[in-house]
Coordinates of C-alpha atoms in Angstrom, one line a residue:
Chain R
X300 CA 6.9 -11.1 -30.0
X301 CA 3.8 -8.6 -31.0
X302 CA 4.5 -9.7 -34.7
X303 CA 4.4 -13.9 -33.5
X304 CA 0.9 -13.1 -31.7
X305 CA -0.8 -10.9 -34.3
X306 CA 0.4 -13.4 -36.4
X307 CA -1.4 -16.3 -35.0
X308 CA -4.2 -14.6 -33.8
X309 CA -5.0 -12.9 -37.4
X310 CA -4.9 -16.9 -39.1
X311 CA -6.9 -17.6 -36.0
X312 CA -9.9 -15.3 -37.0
X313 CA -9.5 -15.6 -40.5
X314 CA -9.7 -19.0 -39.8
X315 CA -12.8 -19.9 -38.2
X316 CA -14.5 -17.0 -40.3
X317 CA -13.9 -19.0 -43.1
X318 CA -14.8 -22.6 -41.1
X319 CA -17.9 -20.5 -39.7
X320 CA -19.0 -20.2 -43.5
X321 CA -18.0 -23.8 -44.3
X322 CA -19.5 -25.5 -42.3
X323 CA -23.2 -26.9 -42.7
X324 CA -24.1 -27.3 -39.1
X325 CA -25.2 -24.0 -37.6
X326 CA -24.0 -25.0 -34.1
X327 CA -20.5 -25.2 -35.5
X328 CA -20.7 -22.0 -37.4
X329 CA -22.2 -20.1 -34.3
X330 CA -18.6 -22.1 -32.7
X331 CA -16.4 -20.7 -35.1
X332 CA -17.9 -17.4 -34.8
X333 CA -16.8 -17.4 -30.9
X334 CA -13.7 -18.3 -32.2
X335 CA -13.6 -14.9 -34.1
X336 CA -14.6 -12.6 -31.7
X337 CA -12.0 -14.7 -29.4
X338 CA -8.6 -14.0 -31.7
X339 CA -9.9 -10.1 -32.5
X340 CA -9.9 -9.5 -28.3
X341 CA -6.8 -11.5 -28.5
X342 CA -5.4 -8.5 -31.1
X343 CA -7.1 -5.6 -29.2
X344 CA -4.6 -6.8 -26.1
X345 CA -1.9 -7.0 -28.5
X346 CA -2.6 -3.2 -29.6
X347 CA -3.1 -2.0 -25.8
X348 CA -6.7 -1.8 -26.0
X349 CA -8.1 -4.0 -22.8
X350 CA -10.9 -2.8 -22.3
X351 CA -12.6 -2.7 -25.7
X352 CA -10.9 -6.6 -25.6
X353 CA -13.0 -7.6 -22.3
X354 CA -15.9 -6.0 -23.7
X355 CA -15.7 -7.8 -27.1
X356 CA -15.8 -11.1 -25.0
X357 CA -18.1 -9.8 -23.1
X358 CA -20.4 -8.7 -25.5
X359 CA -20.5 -10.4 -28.2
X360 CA -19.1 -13.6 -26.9
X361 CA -20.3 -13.9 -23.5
X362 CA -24.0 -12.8 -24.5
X363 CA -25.1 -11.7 -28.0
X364 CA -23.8 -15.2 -29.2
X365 CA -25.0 -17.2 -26.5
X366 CA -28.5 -16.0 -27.6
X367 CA -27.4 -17.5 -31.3
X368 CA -26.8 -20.9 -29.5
X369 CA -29.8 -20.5 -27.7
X370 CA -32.1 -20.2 -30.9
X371 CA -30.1 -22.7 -32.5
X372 CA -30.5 -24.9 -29.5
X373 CA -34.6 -23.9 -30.2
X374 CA -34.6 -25.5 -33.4
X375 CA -35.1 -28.0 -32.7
X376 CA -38.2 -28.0 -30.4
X377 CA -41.5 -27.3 -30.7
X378 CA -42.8 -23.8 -29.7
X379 CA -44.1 -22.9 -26.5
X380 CA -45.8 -19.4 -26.4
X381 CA -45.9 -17.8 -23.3
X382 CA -48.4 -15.8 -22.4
X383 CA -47.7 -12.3 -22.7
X384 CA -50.1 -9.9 -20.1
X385 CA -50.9 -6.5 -22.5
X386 CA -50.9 -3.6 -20.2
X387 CA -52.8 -1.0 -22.3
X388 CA -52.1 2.0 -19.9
X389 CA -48.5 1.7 -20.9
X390 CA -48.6 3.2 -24.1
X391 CA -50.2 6.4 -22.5
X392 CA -47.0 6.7 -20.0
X393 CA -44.8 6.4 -23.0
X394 CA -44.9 9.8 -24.2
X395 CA -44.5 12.0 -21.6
X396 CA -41.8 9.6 -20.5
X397 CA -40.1 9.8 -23.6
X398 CA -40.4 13.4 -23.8
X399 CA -39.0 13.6 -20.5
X400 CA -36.3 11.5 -21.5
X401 CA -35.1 14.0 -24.2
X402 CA -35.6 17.3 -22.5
X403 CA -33.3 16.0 -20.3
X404 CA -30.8 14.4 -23.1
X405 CA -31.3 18.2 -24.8
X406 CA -30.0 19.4 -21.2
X407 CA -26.8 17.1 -21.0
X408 CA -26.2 18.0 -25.0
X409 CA -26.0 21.6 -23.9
X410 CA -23.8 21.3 -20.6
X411 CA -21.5 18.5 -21.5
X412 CA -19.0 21.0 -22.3
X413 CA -18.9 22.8 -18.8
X414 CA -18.6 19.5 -16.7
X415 CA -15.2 19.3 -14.8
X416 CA -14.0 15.6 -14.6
X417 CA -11.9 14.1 -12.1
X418 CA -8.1 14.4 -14.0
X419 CA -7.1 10.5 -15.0
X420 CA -3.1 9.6 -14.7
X421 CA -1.3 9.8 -17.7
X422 CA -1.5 5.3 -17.9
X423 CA -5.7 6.5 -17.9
X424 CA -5.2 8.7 -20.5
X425 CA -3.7 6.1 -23.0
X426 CA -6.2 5.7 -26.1
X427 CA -7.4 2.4 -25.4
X428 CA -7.4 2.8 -21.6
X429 CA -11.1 2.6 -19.5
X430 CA -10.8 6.2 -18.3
X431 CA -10.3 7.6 -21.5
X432 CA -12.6 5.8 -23.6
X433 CA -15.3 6.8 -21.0
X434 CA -14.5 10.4 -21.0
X435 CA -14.4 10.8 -24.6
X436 CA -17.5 8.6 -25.7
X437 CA -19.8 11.1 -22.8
X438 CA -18.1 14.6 -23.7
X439 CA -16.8 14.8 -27.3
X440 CA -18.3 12.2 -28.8
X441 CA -21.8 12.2 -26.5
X442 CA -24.3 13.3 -29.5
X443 CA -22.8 10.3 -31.8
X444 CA -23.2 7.7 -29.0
X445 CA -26.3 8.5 -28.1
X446 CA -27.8 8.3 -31.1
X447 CA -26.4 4.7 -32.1
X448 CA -28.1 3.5 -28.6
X449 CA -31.4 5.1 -29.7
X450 CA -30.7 3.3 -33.2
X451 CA -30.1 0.0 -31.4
X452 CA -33.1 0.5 -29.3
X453 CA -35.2 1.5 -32.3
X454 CA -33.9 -1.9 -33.8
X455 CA -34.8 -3.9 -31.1
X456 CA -38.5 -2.7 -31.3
X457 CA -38.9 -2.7 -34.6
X458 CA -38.1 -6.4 -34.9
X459 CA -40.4 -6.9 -32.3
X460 CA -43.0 -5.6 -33.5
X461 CA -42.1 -7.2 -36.9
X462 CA -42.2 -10.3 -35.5
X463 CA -45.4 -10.2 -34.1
X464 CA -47.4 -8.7 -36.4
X465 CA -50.4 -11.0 -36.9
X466 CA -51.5 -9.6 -33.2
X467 CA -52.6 -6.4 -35.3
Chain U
X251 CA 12.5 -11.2 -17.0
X252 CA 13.2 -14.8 -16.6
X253 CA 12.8 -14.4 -12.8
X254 CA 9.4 -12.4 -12.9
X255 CA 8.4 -15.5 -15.3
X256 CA 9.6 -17.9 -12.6
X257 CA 7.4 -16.2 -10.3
X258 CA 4.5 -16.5 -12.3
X259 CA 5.1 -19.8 -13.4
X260 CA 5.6 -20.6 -9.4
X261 CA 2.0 -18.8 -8.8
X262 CA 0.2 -20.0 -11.5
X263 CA 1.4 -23.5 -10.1
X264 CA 0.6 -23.5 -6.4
X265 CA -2.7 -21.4 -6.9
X266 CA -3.7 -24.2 -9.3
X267 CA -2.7 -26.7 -6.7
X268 CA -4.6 -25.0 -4.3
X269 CA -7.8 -24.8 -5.9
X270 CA -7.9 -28.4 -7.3
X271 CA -7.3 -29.7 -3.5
X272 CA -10.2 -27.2 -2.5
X273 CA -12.4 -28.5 -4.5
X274 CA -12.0 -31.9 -3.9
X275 CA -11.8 -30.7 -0.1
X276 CA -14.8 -28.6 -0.8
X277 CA -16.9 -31.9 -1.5
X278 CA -15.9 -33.4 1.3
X279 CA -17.0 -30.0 3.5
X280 CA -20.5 -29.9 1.5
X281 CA -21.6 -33.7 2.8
X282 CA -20.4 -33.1 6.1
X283 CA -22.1 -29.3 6.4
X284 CA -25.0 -31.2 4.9
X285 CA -25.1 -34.5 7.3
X286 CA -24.6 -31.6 10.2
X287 CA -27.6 -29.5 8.9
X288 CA -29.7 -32.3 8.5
X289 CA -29.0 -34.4 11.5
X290 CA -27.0 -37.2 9.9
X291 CA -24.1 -38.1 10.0
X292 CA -21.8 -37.6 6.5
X293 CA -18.4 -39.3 5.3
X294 CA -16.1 -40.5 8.1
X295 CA -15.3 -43.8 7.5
X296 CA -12.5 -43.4 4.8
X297 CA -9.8 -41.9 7.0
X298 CA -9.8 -39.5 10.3
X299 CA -13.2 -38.1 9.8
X300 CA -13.3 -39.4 6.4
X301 CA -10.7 -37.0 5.4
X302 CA -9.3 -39.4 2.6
X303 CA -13.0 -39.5 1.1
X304 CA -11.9 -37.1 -1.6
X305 CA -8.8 -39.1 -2.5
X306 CA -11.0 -42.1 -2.7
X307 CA -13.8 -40.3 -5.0
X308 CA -11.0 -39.1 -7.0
X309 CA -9.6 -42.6 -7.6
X310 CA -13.5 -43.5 -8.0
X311 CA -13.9 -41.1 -10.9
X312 CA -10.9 -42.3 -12.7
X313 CA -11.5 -45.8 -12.9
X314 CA -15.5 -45.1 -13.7
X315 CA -16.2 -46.6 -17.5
X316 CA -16.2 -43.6 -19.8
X317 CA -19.4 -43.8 -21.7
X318 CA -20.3 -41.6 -25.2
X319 CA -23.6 -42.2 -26.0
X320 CA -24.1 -43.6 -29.5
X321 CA -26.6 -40.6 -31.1
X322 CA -24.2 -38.0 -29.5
X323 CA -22.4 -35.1 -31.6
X324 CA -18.4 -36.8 -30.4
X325 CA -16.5 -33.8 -30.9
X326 CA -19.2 -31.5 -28.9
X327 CA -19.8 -33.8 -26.4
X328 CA -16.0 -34.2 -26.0
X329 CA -15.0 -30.8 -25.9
X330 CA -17.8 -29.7 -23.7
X331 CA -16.2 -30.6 -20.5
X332 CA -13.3 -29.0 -21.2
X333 CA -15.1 -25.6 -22.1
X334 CA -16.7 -25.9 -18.7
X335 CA -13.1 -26.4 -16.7
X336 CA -11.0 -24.1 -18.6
X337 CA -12.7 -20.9 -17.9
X338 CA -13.2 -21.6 -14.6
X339 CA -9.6 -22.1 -13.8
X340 CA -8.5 -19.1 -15.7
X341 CA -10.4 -16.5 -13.6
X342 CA -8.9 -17.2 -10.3
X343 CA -6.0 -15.3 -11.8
X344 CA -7.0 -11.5 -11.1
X345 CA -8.0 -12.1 -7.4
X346 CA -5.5 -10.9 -4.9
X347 CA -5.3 -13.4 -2.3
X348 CA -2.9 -11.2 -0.1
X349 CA -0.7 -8.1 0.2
X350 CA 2.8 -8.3 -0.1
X351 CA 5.3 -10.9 1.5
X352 CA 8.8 -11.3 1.6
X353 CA 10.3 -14.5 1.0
X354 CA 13.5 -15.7 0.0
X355 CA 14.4 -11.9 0.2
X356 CA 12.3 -10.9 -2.6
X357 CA 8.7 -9.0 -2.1
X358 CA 6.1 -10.7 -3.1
X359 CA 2.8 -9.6 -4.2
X360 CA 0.1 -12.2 -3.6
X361 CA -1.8 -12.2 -7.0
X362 CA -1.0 -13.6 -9.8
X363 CA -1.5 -11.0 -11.9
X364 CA -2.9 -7.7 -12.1
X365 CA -4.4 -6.2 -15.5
X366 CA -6.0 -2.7 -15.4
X367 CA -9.2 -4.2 -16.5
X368 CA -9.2 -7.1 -14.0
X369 CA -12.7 -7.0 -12.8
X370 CA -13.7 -7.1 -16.7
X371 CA -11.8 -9.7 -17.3
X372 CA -13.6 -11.9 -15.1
X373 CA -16.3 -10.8 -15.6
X374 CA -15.8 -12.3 -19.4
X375 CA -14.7 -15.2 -18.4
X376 CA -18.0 -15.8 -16.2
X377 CA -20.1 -15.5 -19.1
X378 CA -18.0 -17.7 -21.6
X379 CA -18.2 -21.0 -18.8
X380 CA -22.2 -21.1 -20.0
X381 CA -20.6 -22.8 -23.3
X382 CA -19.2 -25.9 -21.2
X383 CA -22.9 -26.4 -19.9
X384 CA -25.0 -25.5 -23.3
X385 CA -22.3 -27.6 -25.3
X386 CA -23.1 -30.4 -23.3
X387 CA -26.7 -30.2 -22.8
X388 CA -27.0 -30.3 -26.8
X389 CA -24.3 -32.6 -27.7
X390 CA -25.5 -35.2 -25.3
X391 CA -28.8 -35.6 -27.9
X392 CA -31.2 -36.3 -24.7
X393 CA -34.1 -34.4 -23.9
X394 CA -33.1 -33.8 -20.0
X395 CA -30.0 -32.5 -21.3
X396 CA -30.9 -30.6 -23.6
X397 CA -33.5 -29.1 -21.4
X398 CA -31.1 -28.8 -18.7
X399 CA -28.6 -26.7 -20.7
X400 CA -31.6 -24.4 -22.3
X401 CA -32.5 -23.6 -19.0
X402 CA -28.7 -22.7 -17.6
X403 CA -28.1 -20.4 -20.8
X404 CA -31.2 -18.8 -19.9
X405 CA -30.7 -18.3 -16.0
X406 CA -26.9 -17.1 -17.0
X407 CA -28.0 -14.4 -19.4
X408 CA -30.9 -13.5 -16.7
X409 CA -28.7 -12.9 -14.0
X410 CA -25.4 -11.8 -15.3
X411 CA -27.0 -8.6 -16.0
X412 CA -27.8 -8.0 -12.5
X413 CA -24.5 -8.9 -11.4
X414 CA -22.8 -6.6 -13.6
X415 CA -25.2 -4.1 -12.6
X416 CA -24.8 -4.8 -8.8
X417 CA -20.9 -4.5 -9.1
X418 CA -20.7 -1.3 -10.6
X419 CA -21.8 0.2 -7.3
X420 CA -18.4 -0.8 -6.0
X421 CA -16.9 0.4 -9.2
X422 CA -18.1 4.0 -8.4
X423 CA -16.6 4.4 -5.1
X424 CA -13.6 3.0 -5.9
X425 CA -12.7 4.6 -9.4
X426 CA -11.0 1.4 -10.9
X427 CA -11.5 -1.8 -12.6
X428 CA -8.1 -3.6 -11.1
X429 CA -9.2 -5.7 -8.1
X430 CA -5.9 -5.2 -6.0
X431 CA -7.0 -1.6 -6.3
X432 CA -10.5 -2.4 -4.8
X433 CA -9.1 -4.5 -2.7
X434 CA -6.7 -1.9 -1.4
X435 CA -9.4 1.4 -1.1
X436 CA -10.8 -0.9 1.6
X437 CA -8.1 -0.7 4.0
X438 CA -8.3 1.7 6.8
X439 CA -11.2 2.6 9.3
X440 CA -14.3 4.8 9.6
X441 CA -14.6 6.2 13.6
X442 CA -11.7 4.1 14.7
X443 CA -13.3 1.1 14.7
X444 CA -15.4 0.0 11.3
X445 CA -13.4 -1.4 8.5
X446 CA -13.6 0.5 5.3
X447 CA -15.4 -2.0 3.6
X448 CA -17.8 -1.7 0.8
X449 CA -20.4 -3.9 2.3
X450 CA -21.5 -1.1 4.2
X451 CA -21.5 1.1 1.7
X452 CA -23.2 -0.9 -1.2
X453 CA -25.2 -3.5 1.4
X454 CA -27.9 -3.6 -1.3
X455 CA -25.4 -4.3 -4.0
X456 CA -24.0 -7.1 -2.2
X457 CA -27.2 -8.6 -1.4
X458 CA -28.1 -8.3 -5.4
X459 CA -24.3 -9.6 -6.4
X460 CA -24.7 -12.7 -4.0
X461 CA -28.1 -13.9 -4.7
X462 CA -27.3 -13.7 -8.4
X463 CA -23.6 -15.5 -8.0
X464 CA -25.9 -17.9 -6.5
X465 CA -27.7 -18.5 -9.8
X466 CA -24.7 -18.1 -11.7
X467 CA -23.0 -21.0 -10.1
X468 CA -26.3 -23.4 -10.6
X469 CA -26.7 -24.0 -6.8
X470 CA -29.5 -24.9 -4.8
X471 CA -32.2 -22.3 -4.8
X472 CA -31.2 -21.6 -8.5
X473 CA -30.3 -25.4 -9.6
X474 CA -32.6 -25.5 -12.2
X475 CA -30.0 -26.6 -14.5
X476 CA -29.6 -30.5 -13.0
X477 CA -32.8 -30.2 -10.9
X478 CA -32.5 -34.3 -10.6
X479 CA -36.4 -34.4 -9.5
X480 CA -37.7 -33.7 -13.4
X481 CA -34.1 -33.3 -15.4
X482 CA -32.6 -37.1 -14.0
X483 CA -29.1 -34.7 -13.5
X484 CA -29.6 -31.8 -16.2
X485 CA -26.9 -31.4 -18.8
X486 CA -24.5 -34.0 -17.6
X487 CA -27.2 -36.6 -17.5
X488 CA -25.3 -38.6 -20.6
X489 CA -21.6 -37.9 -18.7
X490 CA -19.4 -40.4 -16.8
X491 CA -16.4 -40.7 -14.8
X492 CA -13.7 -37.7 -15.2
X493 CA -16.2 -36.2 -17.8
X494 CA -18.3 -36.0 -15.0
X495 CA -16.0 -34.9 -12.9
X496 CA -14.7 -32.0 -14.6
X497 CA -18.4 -30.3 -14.7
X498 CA -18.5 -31.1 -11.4
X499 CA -14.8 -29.6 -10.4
X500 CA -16.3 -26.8 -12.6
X501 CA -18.8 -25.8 -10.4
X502 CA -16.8 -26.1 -7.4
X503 CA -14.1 -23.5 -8.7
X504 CA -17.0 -21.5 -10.0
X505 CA -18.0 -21.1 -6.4
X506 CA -14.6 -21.0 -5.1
X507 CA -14.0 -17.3 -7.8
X508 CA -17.5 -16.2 -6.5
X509 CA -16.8 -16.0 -3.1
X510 CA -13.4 -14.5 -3.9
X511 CA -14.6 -11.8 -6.0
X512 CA -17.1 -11.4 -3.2
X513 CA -14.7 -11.1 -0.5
X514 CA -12.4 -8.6 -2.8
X515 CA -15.1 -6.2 -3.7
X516 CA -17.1 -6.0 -0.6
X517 CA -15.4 -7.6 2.7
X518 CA -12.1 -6.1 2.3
X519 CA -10.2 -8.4 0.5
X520 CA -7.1 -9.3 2.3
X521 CA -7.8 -6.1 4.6
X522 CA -7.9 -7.0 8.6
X523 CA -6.2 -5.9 12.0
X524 CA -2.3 -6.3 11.7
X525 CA -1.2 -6.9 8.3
X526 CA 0.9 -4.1 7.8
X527 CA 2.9 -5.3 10.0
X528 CA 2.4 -9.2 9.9
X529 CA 1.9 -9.4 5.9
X530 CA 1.1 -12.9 6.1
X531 CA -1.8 -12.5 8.2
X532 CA -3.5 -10.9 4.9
X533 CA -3.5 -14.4 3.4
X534 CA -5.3 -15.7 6.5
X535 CA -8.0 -13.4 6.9
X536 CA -8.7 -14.0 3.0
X537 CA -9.0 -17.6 3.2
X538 CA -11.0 -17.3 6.4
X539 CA -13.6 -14.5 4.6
X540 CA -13.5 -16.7 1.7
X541 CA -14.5 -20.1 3.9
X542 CA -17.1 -18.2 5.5
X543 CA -19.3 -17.2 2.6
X544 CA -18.2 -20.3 1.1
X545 CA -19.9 -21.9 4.1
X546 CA -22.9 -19.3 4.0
X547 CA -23.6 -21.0 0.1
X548 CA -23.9 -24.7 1.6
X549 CA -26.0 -23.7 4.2
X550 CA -28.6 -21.6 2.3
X551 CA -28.1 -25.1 -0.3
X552 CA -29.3 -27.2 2.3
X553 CA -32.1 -24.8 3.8
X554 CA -34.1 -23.6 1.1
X555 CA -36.3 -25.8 -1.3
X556 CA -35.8 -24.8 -5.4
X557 CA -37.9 -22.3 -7.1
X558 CA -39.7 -23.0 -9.9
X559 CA -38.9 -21.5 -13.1
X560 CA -40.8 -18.8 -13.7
X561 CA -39.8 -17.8 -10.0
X562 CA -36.9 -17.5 -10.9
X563 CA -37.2 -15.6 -13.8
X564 CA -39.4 -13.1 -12.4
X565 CA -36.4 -13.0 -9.6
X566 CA -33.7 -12.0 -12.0
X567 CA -36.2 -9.5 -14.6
X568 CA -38.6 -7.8 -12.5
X569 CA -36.7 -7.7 -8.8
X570 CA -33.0 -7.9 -8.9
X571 CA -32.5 -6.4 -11.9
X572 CA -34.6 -2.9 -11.3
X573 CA -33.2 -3.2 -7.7
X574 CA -29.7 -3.4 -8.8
X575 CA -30.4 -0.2 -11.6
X576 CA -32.0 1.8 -8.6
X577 CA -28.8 1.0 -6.5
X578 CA -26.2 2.5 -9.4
X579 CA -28.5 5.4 -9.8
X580 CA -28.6 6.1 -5.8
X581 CA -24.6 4.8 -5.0
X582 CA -23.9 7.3 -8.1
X583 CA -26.1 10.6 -7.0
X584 CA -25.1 10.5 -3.4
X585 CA -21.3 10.5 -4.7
X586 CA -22.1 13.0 -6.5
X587 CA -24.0 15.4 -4.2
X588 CA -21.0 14.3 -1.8
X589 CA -18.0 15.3 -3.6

């Protein structure tokens, strides 16, 4: 039974990986991708792993590549700027907040270890199960994820500000 | 095995046939709420109290000429209804709709499934039934569909984020992502006399989680979508007949699953006076919670004018959003400071 779904699931995403570099039309390629990330949920179920499963639909299907049908959709218009309002005080909040911010990431770095959390059932502690990917992402593996959430943010306003450069 | 597969295969069967009557009964309830509201009078011709109109729009629909327009993308514009439909009829799935019943001498739990990340599931789900309404906005090649489905994708990314947000308040106090679990917690009474449910815990969070199921279905205040005064109808300007129909049935389940996931995270669920001992009063008191908020949507539909976009942008990004951040970050530290 497991073997018959990985089975199809596998030519599934190999399949539309391949049509989503076929094809010419970027509206069927950002399709095909969807198709992907559809069969590799389909194979985390198949290996016990639900809730990295809902969150690859809901993730990567359900938003990041709806923004990818979105620009596609774009294309095709002409460009309407919207006024952005500069608030120039900001910029003076941002570093005490962002000091803030890490004395008190320093602080949870140092007491993670002493934290008692509520005991999960044994069905929680299954690798793949909610409660345990939750209590090993914010106790063992806390520094790690952190950082990769300050890389993505990092990201995000780099190509920001990369993309709007000829403000100064 | 092959009985427990019966019984899904029975479940899966009458839930569908449920919902597809509801939603052609639900149209029926929308015109007369409306002709009540506004002082008019509503279908009752076809029928006792036009009762049969639905059976009569149905046949209608069906018999409609089914129109592709020439300059459309076929496959797209085909497949588009069908992306709408299908995700709506799959999420209805996870709800529990009861407690437990015997019949025929075998117990009966009144979902038809449960998966231990339930509530995730749905939520999935939600956000995949924008493709339906973007497909077809783009594949129509018409510039008040198009527009239409830009504007959906837009609202749905907007305010999804708030309603995630805003349910995992109830997440918190309940400890678990399966809503028969949710639903279950509830039962029970504070003082003797308050039912244990979350509303009055999280009445913030379910202020936040309706106003933005509101937008997430596309209904009036947040119809910006198919707003016909600039749009003609939105995305399904270009459909016809079933086509039509199925966008339309679409919306109806999409409403039908709100208020359901409503009911089950904050009113209760099947919870009410009496059902452990008359277990088929639990299906009663959820279709009755259900019918109400399901009634509360038409009437705020036929009260309140639409906002204009930017209104509702600001809304979802700079009101509901930060409200529904402050509400995890207050549920979470009074928990804490409690325990």
């Amino acid at each position: 039974m497991e073997r018959v779904l990985f089975i199809i699931f596998a030519a599934a995403a190999v399949g539309s990986a391949l049509n989503l570099i076929a094809q010419r039309n970027p509206m069927y390629s950002a399709l095909s991708l969807i198709g992907t990330l559809a069969s590799l949920s389909a194979l985390y179920v198949t290996l016990h792993a639900q809730f990295v499963a809902a969150m690859q639909i809901i993730v990567y299907a359900g938003a990041i590549m709806v923004l990818f049908v979105f620009v596609i959709m774009l294309l095709n218009l002409q460009e309407d700027q919207p006024r952005i309002e500069k608030q120039q005080w900001l910029r003076y909040l941002a570093v005490p907040f962002a000091a803030a911010l890490m004395a008190e990431a320093l602080y949870v770095f140092r007491n993670v270890k002493d934290i008692r959390l509520p005991a999960g059932s044994d069905s929680d502690r299954a690798v793949g199960a909610t409660w345990s990917i939750g209590t090993s992402l914010f106790t063992d593996y806390l520094l790690p994820f952190e950082v990769t959430s300050v890389l993505i943010l990092m990201a995000i306003v780099g190509a920001i500000v990369l993309a709007r450069r000829e403000d100064g | 095995m092959t009985s427990l597969l019966l019984e899904w295969l029975v479940k899966i069967a009458v839930v569908f046939a449920v919902l597809i009557t509801s939603v052609a009964y639900l149209s029926y309830m929308e015109r007369r709420v409306a002709g009540w509201i506004q002082i008019r009078v509503g279908p009752n011709r076809v029928g006792p109290f036009g009762l049969l109109q639905p059976l009569a729009d149905g046949l209608k629909f069906i018999f409609k000429e089914d129109i592709i327009p020439i300059k459309a993308n076929k496959l797209l514009y085909l497949a588009a209804p069908a992306a709408a439909i299908v995700p709506a009829l799959m999420t209805f799935i996870v709800i529990p709709y009861g407690s437990e019943i015997v019949l025929f001498g075998k117990q009966i739990a009144l979902h038809v499934t449960r998966i231990n990340v339930g509530l995730l599931y749905l939520l999935g789900l939600a956000s995949l039934s924008v493709y339906g309404i973007v497909l077809a906005g783009w594949s129509s090649n018409n510039k008040y569909s198009l527009m239409g489905g830009l504007r959906a994708s837009a609202q749905m990314i907007s305010y999804e984020l708030s309603l995630g947000m805003a349910i995992i308040g109830v997440l918190v106090l309940s400890g678990s992502l399966d809503l028969v679990n949710i639903a279950q917690s509830q039962s029970g009474y504070w003082f003797g006399f308050l039912p244990r449910w979350n509303i009055f815990l999280q009445p913030v969070g379910f202020i936040i989680f309706y106003i933005a199921a509101l937008a997430e279905t596309n209904r009036v205040p947040f119809d910006l979508p198919e707003a016909e005064a600039e749009l003609v109808a939105g995305y399904f300007t270009e459909y016809s007949s079933m086509k039509f129909a199925m966008f339309f049935m679409s919306e109806y389940l999409n409403l039908i699953t709100s208020c359901s996931l409503a009911v089950t995270l904050y009113f209760g669920g099947w919870n009410g006076p009496g059902v452990n001992s008359h277990p088929w009063l639990s299906l009663v008191y959820f279709l009755v919670k259900v019918f109400l908020l399901i009634f509360l949507f038409m009437w705020i539909r036929f009260t309140l004018p639409r906002f204009r976009y930017d209104q509702l942008m600001w809304l979802g990004w700079k009101f509901l959003l930060p409200l529904a951040i402050v509400n995890v970050v207050v549920t979470s530290t009074v928990l804490l400071l409690a325990s």
